[in-house]
Tab-separated table of N, CA, C and O in Angstrom:
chain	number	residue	atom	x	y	z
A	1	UNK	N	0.845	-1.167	0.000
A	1	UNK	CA	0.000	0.000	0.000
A	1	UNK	C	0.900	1.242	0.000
A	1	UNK	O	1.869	1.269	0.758
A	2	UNK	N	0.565	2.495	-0.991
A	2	UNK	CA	1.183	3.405	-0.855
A	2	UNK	C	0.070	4.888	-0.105
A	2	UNK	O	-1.155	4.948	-0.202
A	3	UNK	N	0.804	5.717	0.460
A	3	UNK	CA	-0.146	7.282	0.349
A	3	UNK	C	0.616	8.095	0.201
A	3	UNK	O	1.708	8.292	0.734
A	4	UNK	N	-0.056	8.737	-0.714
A	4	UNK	CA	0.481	10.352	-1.702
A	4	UNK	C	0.342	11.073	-0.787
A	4	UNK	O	-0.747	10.829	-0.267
A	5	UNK	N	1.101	12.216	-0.050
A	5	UNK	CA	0.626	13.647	0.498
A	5	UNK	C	1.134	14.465	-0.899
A	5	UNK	O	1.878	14.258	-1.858
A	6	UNK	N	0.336	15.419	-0.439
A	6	UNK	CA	0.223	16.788	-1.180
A	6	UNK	C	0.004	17.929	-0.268
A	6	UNK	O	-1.056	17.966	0.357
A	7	UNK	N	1.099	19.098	-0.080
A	7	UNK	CA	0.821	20.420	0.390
A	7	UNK	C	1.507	21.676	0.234
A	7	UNK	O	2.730	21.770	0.127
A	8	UNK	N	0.846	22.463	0.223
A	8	UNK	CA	1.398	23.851	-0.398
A	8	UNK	C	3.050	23.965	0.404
A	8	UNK	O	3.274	23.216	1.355
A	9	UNK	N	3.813	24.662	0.065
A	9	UNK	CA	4.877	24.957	0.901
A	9	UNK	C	5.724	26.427	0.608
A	9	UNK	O	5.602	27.009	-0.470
A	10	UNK	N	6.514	26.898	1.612
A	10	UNK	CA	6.932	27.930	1.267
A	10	UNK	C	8.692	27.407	0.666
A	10	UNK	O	9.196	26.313	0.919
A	11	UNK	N	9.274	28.391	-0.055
A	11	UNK	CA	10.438	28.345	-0.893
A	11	UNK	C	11.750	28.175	0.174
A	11	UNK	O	11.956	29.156	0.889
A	12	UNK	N	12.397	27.339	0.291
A	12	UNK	CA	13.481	27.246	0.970
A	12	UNK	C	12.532	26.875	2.563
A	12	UNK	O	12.742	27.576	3.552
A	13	UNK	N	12.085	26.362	2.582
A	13	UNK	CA	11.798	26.107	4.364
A	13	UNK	C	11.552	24.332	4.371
A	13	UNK	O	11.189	23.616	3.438
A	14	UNK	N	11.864	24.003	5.636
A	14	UNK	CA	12.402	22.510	5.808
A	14	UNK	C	10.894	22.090	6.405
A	14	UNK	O	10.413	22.767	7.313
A	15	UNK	N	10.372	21.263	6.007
A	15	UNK	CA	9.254	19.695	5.758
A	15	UNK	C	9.511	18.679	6.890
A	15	UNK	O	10.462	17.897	6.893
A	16	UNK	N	8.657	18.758	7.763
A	16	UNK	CA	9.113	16.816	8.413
A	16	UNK	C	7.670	16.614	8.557
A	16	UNK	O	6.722	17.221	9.055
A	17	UNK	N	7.932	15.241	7.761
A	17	UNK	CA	6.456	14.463	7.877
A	17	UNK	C	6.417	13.678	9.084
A	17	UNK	O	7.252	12.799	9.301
A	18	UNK	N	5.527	13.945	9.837
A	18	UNK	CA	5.044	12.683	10.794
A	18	UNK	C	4.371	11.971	10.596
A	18	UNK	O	3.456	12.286	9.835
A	19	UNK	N	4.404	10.681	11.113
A	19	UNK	CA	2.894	9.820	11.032
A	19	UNK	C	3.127	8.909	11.772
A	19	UNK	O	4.246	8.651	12.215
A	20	UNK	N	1.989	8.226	12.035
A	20	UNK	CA	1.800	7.487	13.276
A	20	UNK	C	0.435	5.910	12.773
A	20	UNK	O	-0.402	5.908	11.870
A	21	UNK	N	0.627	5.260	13.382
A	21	UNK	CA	-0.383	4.214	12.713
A	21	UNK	C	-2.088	3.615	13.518
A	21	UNK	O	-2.863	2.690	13.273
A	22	UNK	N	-2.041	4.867	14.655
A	22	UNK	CA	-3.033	4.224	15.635
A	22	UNK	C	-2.906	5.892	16.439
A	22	UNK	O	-1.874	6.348	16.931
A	23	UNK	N	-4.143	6.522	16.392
A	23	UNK	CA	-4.249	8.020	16.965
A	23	UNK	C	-3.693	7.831	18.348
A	23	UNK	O	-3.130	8.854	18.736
A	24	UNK	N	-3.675	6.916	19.149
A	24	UNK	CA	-3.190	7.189	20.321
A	24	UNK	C	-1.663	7.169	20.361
A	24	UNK	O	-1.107	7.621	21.362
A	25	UNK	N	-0.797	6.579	19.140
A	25	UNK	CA	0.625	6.335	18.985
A	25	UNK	C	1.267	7.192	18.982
A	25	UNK	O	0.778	8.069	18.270
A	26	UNK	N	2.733	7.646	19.680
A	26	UNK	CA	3.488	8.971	19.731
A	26	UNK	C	3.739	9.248	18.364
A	26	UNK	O	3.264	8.336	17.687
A	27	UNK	N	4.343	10.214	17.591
A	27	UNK	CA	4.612	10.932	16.385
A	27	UNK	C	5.980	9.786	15.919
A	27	UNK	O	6.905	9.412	16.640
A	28	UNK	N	5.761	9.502	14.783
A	28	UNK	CA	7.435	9.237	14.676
A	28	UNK	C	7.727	10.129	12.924
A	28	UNK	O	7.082	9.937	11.893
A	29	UNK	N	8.544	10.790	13.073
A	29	UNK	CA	9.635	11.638	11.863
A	29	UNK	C	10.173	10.442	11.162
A	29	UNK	O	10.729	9.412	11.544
A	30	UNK	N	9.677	11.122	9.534
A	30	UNK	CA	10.389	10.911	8.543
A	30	UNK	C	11.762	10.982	8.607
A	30	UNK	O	12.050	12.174	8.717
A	31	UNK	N	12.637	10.378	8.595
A	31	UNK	CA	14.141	11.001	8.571
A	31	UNK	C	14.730	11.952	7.577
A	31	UNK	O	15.693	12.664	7.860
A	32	UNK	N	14.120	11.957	6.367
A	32	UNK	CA	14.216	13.044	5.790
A	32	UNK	C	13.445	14.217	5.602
A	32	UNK	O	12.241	14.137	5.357
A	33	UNK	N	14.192	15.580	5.719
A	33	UNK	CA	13.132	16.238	5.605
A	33	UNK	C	12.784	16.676	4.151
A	33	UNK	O	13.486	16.082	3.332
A	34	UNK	N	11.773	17.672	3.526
A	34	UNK	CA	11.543	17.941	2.654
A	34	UNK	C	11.011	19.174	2.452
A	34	UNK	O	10.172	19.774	3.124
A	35	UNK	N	11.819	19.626	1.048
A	35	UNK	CA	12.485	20.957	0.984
A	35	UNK	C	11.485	21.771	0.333
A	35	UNK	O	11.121	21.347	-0.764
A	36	UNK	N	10.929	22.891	0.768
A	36	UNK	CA	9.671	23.880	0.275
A	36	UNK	C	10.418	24.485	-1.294
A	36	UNK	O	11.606	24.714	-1.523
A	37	UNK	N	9.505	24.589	-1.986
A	37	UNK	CA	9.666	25.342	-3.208
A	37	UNK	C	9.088	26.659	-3.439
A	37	UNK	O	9.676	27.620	-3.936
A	38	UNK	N	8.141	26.625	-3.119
A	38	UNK	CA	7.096	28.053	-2.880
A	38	UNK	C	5.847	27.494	-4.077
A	38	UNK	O	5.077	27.988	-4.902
A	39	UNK	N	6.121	26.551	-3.703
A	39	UNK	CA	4.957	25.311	-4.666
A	39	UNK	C	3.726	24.492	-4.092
A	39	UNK	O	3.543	24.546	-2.875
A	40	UNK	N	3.026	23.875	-4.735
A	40	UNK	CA	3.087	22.439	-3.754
A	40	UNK	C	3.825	21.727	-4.057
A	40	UNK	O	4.466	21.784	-5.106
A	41	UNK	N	3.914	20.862	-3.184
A	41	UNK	CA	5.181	19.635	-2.606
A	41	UNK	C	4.184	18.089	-2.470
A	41	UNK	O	3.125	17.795	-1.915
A	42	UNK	N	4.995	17.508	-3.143
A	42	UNK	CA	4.648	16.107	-3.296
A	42	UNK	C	5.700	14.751	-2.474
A	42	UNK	O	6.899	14.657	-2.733
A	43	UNK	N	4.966	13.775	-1.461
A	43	UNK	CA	5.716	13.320	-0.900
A	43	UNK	C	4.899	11.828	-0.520
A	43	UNK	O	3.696	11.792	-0.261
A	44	UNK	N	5.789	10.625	-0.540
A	44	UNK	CA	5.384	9.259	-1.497
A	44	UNK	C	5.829	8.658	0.168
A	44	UNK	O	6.694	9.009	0.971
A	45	UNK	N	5.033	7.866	0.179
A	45	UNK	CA	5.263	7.020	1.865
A	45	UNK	C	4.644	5.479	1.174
A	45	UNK	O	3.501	5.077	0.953
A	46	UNK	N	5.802	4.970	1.004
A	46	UNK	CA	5.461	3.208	0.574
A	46	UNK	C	6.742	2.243	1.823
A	46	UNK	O	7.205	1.106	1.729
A	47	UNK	N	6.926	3.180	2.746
A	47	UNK	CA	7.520	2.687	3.350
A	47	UNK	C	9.015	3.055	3.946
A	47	UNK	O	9.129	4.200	4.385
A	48	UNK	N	10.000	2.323	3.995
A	48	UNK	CA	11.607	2.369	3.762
A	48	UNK	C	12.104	3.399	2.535
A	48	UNK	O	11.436	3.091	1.548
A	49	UNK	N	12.630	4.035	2.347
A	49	UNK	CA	13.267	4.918	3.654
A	49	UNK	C	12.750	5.965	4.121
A	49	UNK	O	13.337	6.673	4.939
A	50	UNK	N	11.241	6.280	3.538
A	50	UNK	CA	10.972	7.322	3.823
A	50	UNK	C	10.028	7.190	5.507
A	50	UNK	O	9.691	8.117	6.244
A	51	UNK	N	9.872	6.116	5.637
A	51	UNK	CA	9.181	5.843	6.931
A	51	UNK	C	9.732	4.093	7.076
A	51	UNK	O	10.102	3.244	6.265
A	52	UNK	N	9.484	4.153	9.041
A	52	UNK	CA	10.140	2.395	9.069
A	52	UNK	C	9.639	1.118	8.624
A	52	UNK	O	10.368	0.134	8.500
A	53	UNK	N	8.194	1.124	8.341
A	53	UNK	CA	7.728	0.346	7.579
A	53	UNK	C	6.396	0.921	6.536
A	53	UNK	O	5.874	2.035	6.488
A	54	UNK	N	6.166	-0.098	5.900
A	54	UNK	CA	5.126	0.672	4.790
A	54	UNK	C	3.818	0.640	5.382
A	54	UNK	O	3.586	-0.126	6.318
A	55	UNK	N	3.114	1.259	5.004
A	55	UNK	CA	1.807	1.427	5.824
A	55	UNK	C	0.513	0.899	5.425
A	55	UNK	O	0.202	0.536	4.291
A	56	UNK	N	-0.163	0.893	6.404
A	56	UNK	CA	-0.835	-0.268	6.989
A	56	UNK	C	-1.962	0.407	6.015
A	56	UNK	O	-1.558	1.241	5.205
A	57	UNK	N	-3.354	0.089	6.052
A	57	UNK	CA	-4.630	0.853	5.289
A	57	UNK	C	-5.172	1.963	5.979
A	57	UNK	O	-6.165	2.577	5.591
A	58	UNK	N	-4.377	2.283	7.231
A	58	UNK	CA	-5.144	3.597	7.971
A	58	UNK	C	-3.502	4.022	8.757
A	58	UNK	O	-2.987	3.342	9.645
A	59	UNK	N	-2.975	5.145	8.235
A	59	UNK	CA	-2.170	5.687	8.631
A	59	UNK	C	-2.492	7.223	8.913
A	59	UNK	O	-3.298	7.717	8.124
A	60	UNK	N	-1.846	8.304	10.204
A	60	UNK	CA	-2.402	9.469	10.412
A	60	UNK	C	-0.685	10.066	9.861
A	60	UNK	O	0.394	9.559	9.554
A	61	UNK	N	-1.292	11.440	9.988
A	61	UNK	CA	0.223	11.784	8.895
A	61	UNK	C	-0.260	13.819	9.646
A	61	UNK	O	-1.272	14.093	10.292
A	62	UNK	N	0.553	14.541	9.347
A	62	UNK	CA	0.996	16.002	9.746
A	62	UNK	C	2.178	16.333	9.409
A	62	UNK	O	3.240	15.750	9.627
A	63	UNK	N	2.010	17.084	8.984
A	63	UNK	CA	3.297	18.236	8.346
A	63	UNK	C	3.836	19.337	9.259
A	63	UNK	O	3.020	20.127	9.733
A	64	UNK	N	5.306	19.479	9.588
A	64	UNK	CA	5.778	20.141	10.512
A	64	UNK	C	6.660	21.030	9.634
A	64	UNK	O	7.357	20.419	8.823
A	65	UNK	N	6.764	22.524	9.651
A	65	UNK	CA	7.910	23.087	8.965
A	65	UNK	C	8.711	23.813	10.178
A	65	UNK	O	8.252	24.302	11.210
A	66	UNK	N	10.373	23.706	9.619
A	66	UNK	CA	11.137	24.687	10.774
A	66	UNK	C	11.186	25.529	10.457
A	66	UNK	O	11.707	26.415	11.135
């Protein structure tokens, strides 16, 4: 199973996706972050490496910028 995010972003500012697999579960970070364009921003979660495993049919997800 894959899920697409999609979200606006500003140009030069740093992206960390969270997600978690069960609303009560602490946050866990993408290890990479991802880099604003002053676009939208497109970002692919099928798993390794972008998260520790691939996800399940109900995953929660939030966007953090620094």
């Amino acid at each position: 199973m894959k899920f697409y995010l999609e979200f606006p972003s500003k140009e030069n500012v740093n992206y960390y996706i969270q997600y978690r697999d069960d609303v009560n579960a602490p946050w866990k970070t993408s290890p990479t972050p991802v880099r604003g364009t002053g676009k939208i921003v497109n970002w692919l979660d099928e798993g390794p490496p972008n998260t520790e495993s691939p996800p399940s049919e109900k995953r929660f997800y939030r966007v953090l910028a620094e």
